[in-house]
Coordinates of C-alpha atoms (C1' of nucleotides) in Angstrom, one line a residue:
Chain A
M474 CA 228.7 58.4 59.9
A475 CA 225.7 56.9 58.4
T476 CA 225.4 55.3 55.4
Q477 CA 222.9 56.1 52.8
T478 CA 220.6 52.8 53.7
E479 CA 220.9 53.6 57.2
E480 CA 219.7 57.5 56.9
D481 CA 216.9 56.0 54.8
Y482 CA 215.7 53.5 57.7
I483 CA 215.3 56.5 60.0
K484 CA 213.9 58.7 57.6
A485 CA 211.2 56.2 57.1
I486 CA 210.5 55.7 60.5
F487 CA 210.6 59.3 61.1
K488 CA 207.9 59.3 58.5
I489 CA 206.0 56.2 59.7
T490 CA 205.4 57.4 63.3
E491 CA 204.8 60.6 62.3
R492 CA 202.2 59.6 60.0
N493 CA 200.2 57.0 63.0
Q494 CA 201.5 57.4 66.0
G495 CA 203.4 55.1 67.7
A496 CA 205.6 52.8 67.2
A497 CA 206.8 51.5 63.0
N498 CA 206.3 48.2 62.7
T499 CA 208.7 45.6 60.5
N500 CA 205.5 46.1 57.2
A501 CA 205.2 49.5 56.9
I502 CA 208.8 50.1 56.8
A503 CA 209.2 47.4 54.5
K504 CA 206.4 48.8 52.2
Y505 CA 208.1 51.8 52.2
L506 CA 211.6 51.5 51.5
N507 CA 210.4 48.9 48.9
T508 CA 212.0 45.7 50.4
S509 CA 211.1 42.7 52.3
A510 CA 209.9 42.7 56.1
A511 CA 213.2 39.8 56.8
S512 CA 215.6 42.6 55.4
V513 CA 214.2 45.4 58.0
T514 CA 213.8 43.3 60.9
D515 CA 218.1 41.5 60.1
M516 CA 218.6 46.0 59.2
L517 CA 216.8 46.7 62.7
K518 CA 218.7 44.5 64.8
R519 CA 221.8 45.4 62.8
L520 CA 221.2 48.6 63.8
S521 CA 219.8 48.7 66.9
D522 CA 223.2 49.3 68.9
K523 CA 224.1 52.5 67.0
D524 CA 221.2 54.3 69.5
Y525 CA 219.2 55.9 66.7
F526 CA 216.0 54.0 68.1
H527 CA 214.4 51.6 70.5
Y528 CA 213.5 48.2 68.8
E529 CA 211.7 45.6 70.8
K530 CA 211.3 41.6 68.9
Y531 CA 207.3 42.1 67.7
K532 CA 206.9 45.8 68.8
G533 CA 207.8 47.4 66.4
V534 CA 210.3 50.7 66.7
Y535 CA 210.6 54.4 67.3
L536 CA 212.9 56.7 67.8
T537 CA 215.3 58.5 70.1
S538 CA 215.9 61.8 69.9
K539 CA 219.7 61.2 68.1
G540 CA 217.3 59.4 65.7
I541 CA 214.8 62.2 65.8
Q542 CA 217.7 64.7 64.9
M543 CA 218.8 62.8 62.3
A544 CA 215.7 62.4 60.1
T545 CA 214.5 66.1 60.7
Q546 CA 218.0 67.4 59.6
L547 CA 217.3 64.5 56.2
V548 CA 213.8 66.3 55.9
R549 CA 215.6 69.9 56.1
K550 CA 218.2 68.5 53.5
H551 CA 215.6 67.1 51.5
R552 CA 213.5 70.1 51.4
L553 CA 216.3 73.0 50.6
W554 CA 217.3 70.8 47.8
E555 CA 213.6 70.9 46.3
V556 CA 213.1 74.3 46.9
F557 CA 217.0 75.1 44.8
L558 CA 215.7 72.2 42.1
A559 CA 212.5 74.8 41.5
K560 CA 213.4 77.9 42.7
K561 CA 216.8 78.1 40.9
L562 CA 216.6 74.9 38.3
D563 CA 213.1 75.6 36.9
F564 CA 211.6 72.3 37.8
S565 CA 208.2 71.4 38.3
W566 CA 206.9 70.4 41.6
E567 CA 206.3 67.1 41.2
E568 CA 209.5 66.6 39.4
V569 CA 211.7 67.7 42.2
H570 CA 211.0 65.0 44.7
D571 CA 213.0 62.0 43.0
I572 CA 216.2 64.2 42.7
A573 CA 216.3 66.1 46.1
E574 CA 216.2 61.7 47.5
Q575 CA 219.7 61.6 45.8
L576 CA 220.8 65.0 47.2
E577 CA 219.9 64.9 51.0
H578 CA 222.8 62.2 51.0
I579 CA 225.3 64.3 50.2
K580 CA 227.5 65.1 53.4
S581 CA 228.3 68.6 54.4
D582 CA 227.1 71.1 56.9
T583 CA 228.9 73.9 55.5
L584 CA 227.1 72.8 52.0
I585 CA 223.3 72.6 53.8
E586 CA 223.8 75.6 56.2
K587 CA 225.5 78.1 52.2
L588 CA 222.4 76.3 50.4
D589 CA 220.2 78.0 53.1
A590 CA 221.4 81.3 52.6
F591 CA 221.5 81.1 49.3
L592 CA 218.0 80.1 48.7
G593 CA 217.2 82.9 51.4
H594 CA 215.9 80.8 54.6
P595 CA 213.2 79.7 52.9
K596 CA 210.3 78.2 55.4
Y597 CA 208.4 76.0 53.1
D598 CA 209.1 73.9 50.0
P599 CA 207.8 74.1 47.0
H600 CA 204.8 71.3 48.3
G601 CA 203.9 73.8 51.0
D602 CA 205.6 71.6 53.6
P603 CA 208.1 73.3 56.8
I604 CA 211.1 73.1 56.1
P605 CA 213.2 73.0 59.9
N606 CA 215.2 75.0 60.3
A607 CA 219.5 74.1 61.5
E608 CA 218.1 73.2 65.3
G609 CA 215.1 70.8 63.6
K610 CA 212.1 73.4 64.6
F611 CA 209.1 73.5 61.7
T612 CA 207.3 76.6 61.2
L613 CA 203.7 75.7 61.4
R614 CA 201.4 77.8 60.0
N615 CA 197.8 77.8 59.8
Q616 CA 196.3 75.8 57.0
F617 CA 192.5 74.1 56.2
G618 CA 191.6 71.3 53.8
L619 CA 190.5 73.0 50.5
S620 CA 187.4 70.5 51.3
T621 CA 186.5 72.3 54.3
L622 CA 185.6 75.7 52.7
S623 CA 181.7 76.7 52.4
K624 CA 179.9 77.8 49.7
G625 CA 181.1 81.8 48.8
E626 CA 184.3 81.0 51.3
K627 CA 187.9 82.3 49.6
G628 CA 191.3 80.8 49.9
I629 CA 195.1 80.6 48.9
V630 CA 196.2 77.1 47.6
V631 CA 199.3 76.9 50.4
G632 CA 199.9 73.6 50.6
V633 CA 199.3 69.5 48.9
K634 CA 198.8 66.9 51.0
E635 CA 199.0 64.0 48.6
H636 CA 202.5 63.8 47.1
D637 CA 201.8 61.8 43.9
K638 CA 203.6 62.7 40.5
D639 CA 199.7 62.0 38.4
F640 CA 198.1 64.3 41.0
L641 CA 200.6 67.4 40.8
Q642 CA 200.2 67.1 37.4
Y643 CA 196.5 67.4 37.0
L644 CA 196.7 70.5 39.6
N645 CA 199.1 71.6 36.9
Q646 CA 196.5 71.7 34.1
L647 CA 194.5 73.1 36.3
E648 CA 196.4 76.0 36.9
I649 CA 196.7 75.2 41.3
G650 CA 200.0 75.9 41.9
L651 CA 201.3 77.0 45.7
G652 CA 199.3 81.2 45.6
T653 CA 196.5 80.5 43.7
E654 CA 193.6 82.0 44.4
V655 CA 190.6 80.1 45.2
E656 CA 186.6 80.6 45.9
V657 CA 184.1 77.9 46.3
I658 CA 181.2 78.7 44.4
D659 CA 179.2 75.3 45.4
V660 CA 179.6 72.7 47.6
V661 CA 177.7 69.8 45.8
D662 CA 175.9 67.6 49.4
F663 CA 176.1 64.3 47.5
D664 CA 179.8 63.1 46.9
H665 CA 181.5 66.5 48.6
S666 CA 182.4 67.6 45.2
I667 CA 183.2 71.5 45.0
K668 CA 182.8 74.2 41.9
L669 CA 185.8 76.3 42.3
K670 CA 186.6 79.9 40.6
I671 CA 190.3 79.6 40.3
N672 CA 192.3 82.5 40.3
N673 CA 188.5 84.7 39.3
Q674 CA 189.0 82.5 35.7
E675 CA 185.4 80.7 35.6
A676 CA 184.3 77.5 37.9
T677 CA 185.8 73.9 37.5
S678 CA 184.5 71.3 39.7
L679 CA 186.4 69.5 41.9
S680 CA 186.0 65.9 43.8
Y681 CA 186.0 65.8 47.4
K682 CA 189.4 63.2 47.0
V683 CA 191.1 66.4 45.0
T684 CA 189.8 68.7 47.2
K685 CA 190.8 66.8 50.6
N686 CA 194.2 66.8 49.6
I687 CA 195.0 70.8 48.9
Y688 CA 195.9 73.1 51.9
I689 CA 194.7 76.6 52.3
K690 CA 194.8 78.8 53.7
K691 CA 191.7 81.5 54.6
Q692 CA 190.9 84.8 52.6
A693 CA 188.6 87.4 53.7
Chain B
M651 CA 222.9 52.2 35.7
A652 CA 226.4 51.9 37.3
T653 CA 227.0 52.2 40.7
Q654 CA 228.6 55.3 42.1
T655 CA 231.8 52.6 43.1
E656 CA 232.3 51.8 38.9
E657 CA 232.0 55.2 38.5
D658 CA 234.8 55.7 41.2
Y659 CA 237.1 53.1 38.6
I660 CA 236.3 54.7 35.0
K661 CA 237.3 58.4 36.5
A662 CA 240.3 56.6 38.4
I663 CA 240.8 55.2 34.8
F664 CA 239.9 58.3 32.7
K665 CA 242.9 60.2 35.1
I666 CA 245.2 58.1 35.2
T667 CA 246.0 57.4 31.8
E668 CA 245.5 60.6 31.1
R669 CA 248.6 62.0 33.0
N670 CA 250.4 58.6 31.7
Q671 CA 249.7 58.3 28.1
G672 CA 249.5 54.3 28.0
A673 CA 247.0 51.4 30.3
A674 CA 246.6 52.1 33.9
N675 CA 248.2 49.5 36.4
T676 CA 246.8 48.2 39.2
N677 CA 248.7 49.6 41.8
A678 CA 248.4 53.2 40.4
I679 CA 244.7 52.5 40.5
A680 CA 245.0 51.2 43.8
K681 CA 246.7 54.4 45.2
Y682 CA 243.7 56.7 43.1
L683 CA 240.8 55.0 45.4
N684 CA 242.7 54.3 48.1
T685 CA 242.8 50.5 48.3
S686 CA 244.8 47.2 47.6
A687 CA 245.8 45.8 44.5
A688 CA 243.9 42.5 45.2
S689 CA 240.3 44.7 45.2
V690 CA 241.5 46.5 41.9
T691 CA 242.4 43.4 40.4
D692 CA 238.8 41.8 41.2
M693 CA 236.9 44.6 40.2
L694 CA 238.5 44.8 37.0
K695 CA 237.6 40.7 36.5
R696 CA 234.0 41.9 37.2
L697 CA 233.2 44.8 35.3
S698 CA 234.9 43.8 32.6
D699 CA 231.9 42.2 30.9
K700 CA 230.3 45.5 31.4
D701 CA 232.4 47.0 28.2
Y702 CA 233.7 49.7 29.9
F703 CA 237.4 49.0 29.6
H704 CA 240.0 46.5 28.1
Y705 CA 241.7 44.6 30.7
E706 CA 244.1 41.5 30.3
K707 CA 246.1 40.2 33.1
Y708 CA 249.6 41.7 34.3
K709 CA 249.0 44.3 31.1
G710 CA 246.8 47.1 33.0
V711 CA 243.7 48.5 31.3
Y712 CA 242.2 51.2 28.7
L713 CA 239.2 52.3 28.7
T714 CA 236.3 52.1 25.6
S715 CA 234.9 54.6 24.1
K716 CA 231.6 54.1 26.5
G717 CA 234.0 54.4 29.0
I718 CA 235.9 57.6 28.1
Q719 CA 232.1 58.7 27.4
M720 CA 231.0 58.2 31.1
A721 CA 234.3 59.3 32.4
T722 CA 233.9 62.5 30.6
Q723 CA 230.4 62.9 32.0
L724 CA 231.3 62.4 35.5
V725 CA 234.2 65.5 35.1
R726 CA 231.4 67.4 33.4
K727 CA 229.5 66.9 36.4
H728 CA 232.0 67.7 38.9
R729 CA 233.1 70.6 37.3
L730 CA 229.7 71.8 37.1
W731 CA 228.9 71.4 40.5
E732 CA 232.4 73.0 41.6
V733 CA 231.1 76.0 39.5
F734 CA 227.9 76.0 41.3
L735 CA 230.0 75.5 45.0
A736 CA 232.3 78.4 44.6
K737 CA 229.8 80.9 42.2
K738 CA 227.1 80.5 44.4
L739 CA 227.6 79.3 47.4
D740 CA 230.6 81.8 47.8
F741 CA 233.5 78.4 48.5
S742 CA 236.5 79.1 48.3
W743 CA 238.8 76.7 45.2
E744 CA 240.0 74.4 47.6
E745 CA 236.8 73.1 49.5
V746 CA 234.8 72.5 46.4
H747 CA 236.6 69.2 45.4
D748 CA 235.3 66.9 48.1
I749 CA 231.5 68.2 48.2
A750 CA 231.8 67.6 44.1
E751 CA 233.0 64.2 44.5
Q752 CA 230.4 63.6 46.0
L753 CA 227.4 65.5 44.1
E754 CA 229.0 64.2 40.8
H755 CA 226.8 60.9 40.9
I756 CA 224.0 62.7 41.1
K757 CA 221.7 60.4 38.6
S758 CA 219.5 62.9 36.4
D759 CA 220.4 64.1 32.7
T760 CA 218.3 66.6 33.3
L761 CA 219.6 68.5 36.4
I762 CA 222.8 68.5 34.9
E763 CA 221.7 70.4 32.0
K764 CA 219.3 72.6 34.0
L765 CA 222.6 73.3 36.2
D766 CA 224.9 74.0 33.1
A767 CA 222.4 76.5 32.3
F768 CA 221.5 78.7 35.3
L769 CA 225.5 78.5 35.7
G770 CA 225.1 80.0 32.6
H771 CA 227.4 77.6 30.2
P772 CA 230.9 78.2 32.2
K773 CA 233.8 76.6 30.5
Y774 CA 235.7 76.7 33.1
D775 CA 235.5 75.5 36.2
P776 CA 237.0 77.5 40.1
H777 CA 240.9 75.8 39.3
G778 CA 240.4 77.2 35.9
D779 CA 239.9 73.5 34.0
P780 CA 238.0 73.2 31.4
I781 CA 234.2 71.7 31.7
P782 CA 233.5 69.4 28.6
N783 CA 230.0 69.9 27.3
A784 CA 227.1 67.6 27.3
E785 CA 229.1 66.3 23.5
G786 CA 232.2 65.8 25.8
K787 CA 233.8 68.3 24.0
F788 CA 237.0 70.2 25.7
T789 CA 237.2 73.5 25.3
L790 CA 241.1 73.9 25.3
R791 CA 243.1 77.5 25.7
N792 CA 246.5 78.5 25.1
Q793 CA 248.1 78.6 28.3
F794 CA 251.7 78.8 29.8
G795 CA 253.2 77.9 33.2
L796 CA 254.4 81.1 35.4
S797 CA 257.7 79.1 35.3
T798 CA 258.2 79.6 31.5
L799 CA 257.7 83.2 31.9
S800 CA 261.1 85.6 31.1
K801 CA 262.1 89.4 33.3
G802 CA 259.3 91.4 32.1
E803 CA 256.5 89.5 31.2
K804 CA 253.2 90.1 32.2
G805 CA 250.1 87.3 31.9
I806 CA 247.0 86.9 33.5
V807 CA 246.0 83.4 36.1
V808 CA 244.2 81.3 34.8
G809 CA 244.3 77.8 36.4
V810 CA 246.6 75.8 39.0
K811 CA 248.1 72.4 37.7
E812 CA 248.4 71.3 41.6
H813 CA 244.6 71.2 43.4
D814 CA 246.2 70.0 46.9
K815 CA 244.6 71.8 49.4
D816 CA 247.7 73.3 51.3
F817 CA 248.8 74.7 47.8
L818 CA 245.3 76.4 46.9
Q819 CA 245.7 78.3 50.5
Y820 CA 249.1 79.1 50.0
L821 CA 247.6 81.4 46.8
N822 CA 244.8 82.6 48.7
Q823 CA 247.4 83.8 51.1
L824 CA 249.8 85.6 47.9
E825 CA 246.2 86.8 46.8
I826 CA 246.8 84.7 43.7
G827 CA 243.4 83.3 41.8
L828 CA 242.0 82.8 38.6
G829 CA 242.1 86.6 36.3
T830 CA 245.2 87.5 39.1
E831 CA 248.0 90.2 36.8
V832 CA 251.4 89.0 37.6
E833 CA 254.2 90.3 36.2
V834 CA 257.7 88.7 36.9
I835 CA 260.8 91.3 37.9
D836 CA 263.0 88.7 38.5
V837 CA 264.4 85.5 37.5
V838 CA 267.1 83.8 39.6
D839 CA 269.2 81.5 37.6
F840 CA 269.9 79.5 40.3
D841 CA 266.7 78.1 41.9
H842 CA 264.4 78.9 39.2
S843 CA 263.0 81.3 41.4
I844 CA 261.0 84.2 40.5
K845 CA 260.1 87.5 41.7
L846 CA 256.9 88.8 41.1
K847 CA 254.5 91.5 41.1
I848 CA 250.9 90.6 42.0
N849 CA 248.0 93.0 40.8
N850 CA 250.4 95.2 40.7
Q851 CA 251.1 95.1 44.3
E852 CA 255.3 95.1 45.9
A853 CA 257.3 92.4 44.8
T854 CA 256.9 88.7 46.0
S855 CA 259.2 85.6 45.5
L856 CA 257.9 82.5 43.8
S857 CA 259.4 79.3 44.3
Y858 CA 260.1 77.1 41.1
K859 CA 257.9 74.5 42.5
V860 CA 255.4 77.1 43.0
T861 CA 255.3 78.6 39.6
K862 CA 255.5 75.6 38.2
N863 CA 251.9 74.8 39.1
I864 CA 250.2 78.1 38.1
Y865 CA 248.8 78.6 34.3
I866 CA 248.9 81.7 32.9
K867 CA 247.7 83.7 29.6
K868 CA 250.3 86.0 28.1
Q869 CA 249.2 89.1 28.3
A870 CA 251.0 92.3 26.5
Chain C
dA840 C1' 269.6 34.5 30.6
dC841 C1' 269.7 34.6 35.8
dG842 C1' 268.0 36.1 40.5
dG843 C1' 266.1 40.3 43.1
dA844 C1' 262.3 43.2 43.3
dT845 C1' 258.3 44.7 41.7
dT846 C1' 253.4 43.9 40.6
dT847 C1' 249.5 41.8 40.2
dT848 C1' 246.9 38.1 40.4
dT849 C1' 244.4 33.8 43.4
dA850 C1' 242.6 32.4 47.5
dG851 C1' 240.2 32.4 51.3
dA852 C1' 237.6 35.2 53.9
dC853 C1' 235.1 39.8 55.9
dT854 C1' 231.1 43.3 55.6
dA855 C1' 226.3 45.4 54.3
dG856 C1' 222.6 44.9 52.6
dC857 C1' 219.1 41.9 50.0
dT858 C1' 216.2 37.4 49.0
dT859 C1' 212.9 33.7 50.1
dA860 C1' 211.2 29.8 52.5
dA861 C1' 209.9 28.4 56.6
dA862 C1' 209.2 28.9 62.2
dA863 C1' 207.5 31.3 65.5
dA864 C1' 204.5 34.9 67.5
dT865 C1' 200.6 37.6 67.9
dT866 C1' 196.2 38.8 66.7
dA867 C1' 192.1 38.6 65.6
dA868 C1' 187.2 35.9 65.4
dT869 C1' 184.3 32.8 66.5
Chain D
dA533 C1' 189.6 30.3 74.1
dT534 C1' 191.0 27.5 70.1
dT535 C1' 191.6 28.7 65.8
dA536 C1' 192.6 31.2 61.2
dA537 C1' 195.1 34.9 59.8
dT538 C1' 198.6 38.0 60.1
dT539 C1' 203.1 39.7 61.5
dT540 C1' 207.7 39.0 62.4
dT541 C1' 211.4 37.1 62.6
dT542 C1' 215.1 33.0 61.8
dA543 C1' 217.5 30.4 58.6
dA544 C1' 220.0 30.4 54.8
dG545 C1' 222.5 31.9 50.9
dC546 C1' 223.3 35.4 47.3
dT547 C1' 226.5 40.2 45.3
dA548 C1' 228.5 44.2 46.0
dG549 C1' 233.0 45.2 47.6
dT550 C1' 237.0 45.5 50.6
dC551 C1' 240.7 43.4 53.0
dT552 C1' 245.1 40.6 54.3
dA553 C1' 248.6 36.6 53.0
dA554 C1' 250.6 34.3 49.7
dA555 C1' 251.8 32.4 44.9
dA556 C1' 252.6 33.6 40.1
dA557 C1' 254.0 37.0 36.5
dT558 C1' 256.9 40.3 35.3
dC559 C1' 260.4 43.4 34.8
dC560 C1' 265.7 45.1 35.3
dG561 C1' 270.7 45.1 36.5
dT562 C1' 274.1 42.8 36.0

DNA sequence: ACGGATTTTTAGACTAGCTTAAAAATTAAT
DNA sequence: ATTAATTTTTAAGCTAGTCTAAAAATCCGT
């Protein structure tokens, strides 16, 4: 059975290749895992006969289907635990990640299937990210960046791109969360900032950096 | 922060000293943790400056108050997770231990307090063992071995001494669980076996080895 | 209180995972 | 196309935790 560290490496490679399209390079993995490039090379060499990924010296690394399956199951576990923490234990969306990072390593298939059922087979986690089902399939959604809306358009917040704690807490303060109704009152061409009605309250101004990181579903 | 292995050692020492009264010896710890006596000695030496226990060569080991506190918190976490698994996820009492053994190592004080509240501050785990509160206090109970009952006496099952899977599954088969009502119909002096009515069904015969391991609360 | 059995410790060695420093390979710029 | 910058790998060594085999200490029966 894979160790916690092995799981961390596989998940890191998965996240990096998913984001960058193409092989994950040593430095990126080191940065993601807060370790040194030398450690990564070392680990890749030691793990490369376990069939989780293809590794070629100086060429980076990409997952095999076995590796992808393992990473997907980790993501599934992580996100289901996040739902549990948020929905059942009342944690806020910026608090769930760190604890789920630990919980995702608990070994028991039965546990995760029972947890899934207990939570009512949720399709999305507290940040709006899709939860793969037991077969590894993600349920995709027709979503847009809030920054792409034009003056007068309405939407419902369905997710966030950035998961940084400060960002999420800022959204809390603005009373923006999943399900929040927003309406674009004005768009400032100069800096792409937006004047926004949040749940029909008086309008607030949001920077481009913020609106780019909020996903919405368009509303008639 | 203590590693998982450190936590395992502390808990082992706690369990052994609790059971045996007096210092825990090397062999007992080795057996409990499925490792070698040499590894235990080694670990005790390496951990002995962390103030969790007193260790004297050839004399065994006993916990300091710091060590006891840590062990108690581990027991609290373990048993709360067991309640979660049994009550919320519908695991049977013989299945919860192994998973809780992993879950007890998750690091987050908030998590455990929220879990406790979510479960309604339970006082006992699925085997009837008391759950220490946040301050480490156990709620004791006036209980007796089923083997101590005389002919005609009634009781309610409140716990088990033995946690072995086969034993617990045998009890499942007999339809004996926490809360089950039992009535002693007859006691056989020769082998101390007992004829028992379970939830007022027709009587079954239970060996001394079994009745010794069932705790009951006496019933008028 | 002696000898044998048992328990515990020491010694030496192994693996997983990590580190820093230096060497080698690749990439990018003129 | 050569040099310079960057990235990656190698080398050597560290810690936590494990093991086996052998030595030392303790315990126990007579």
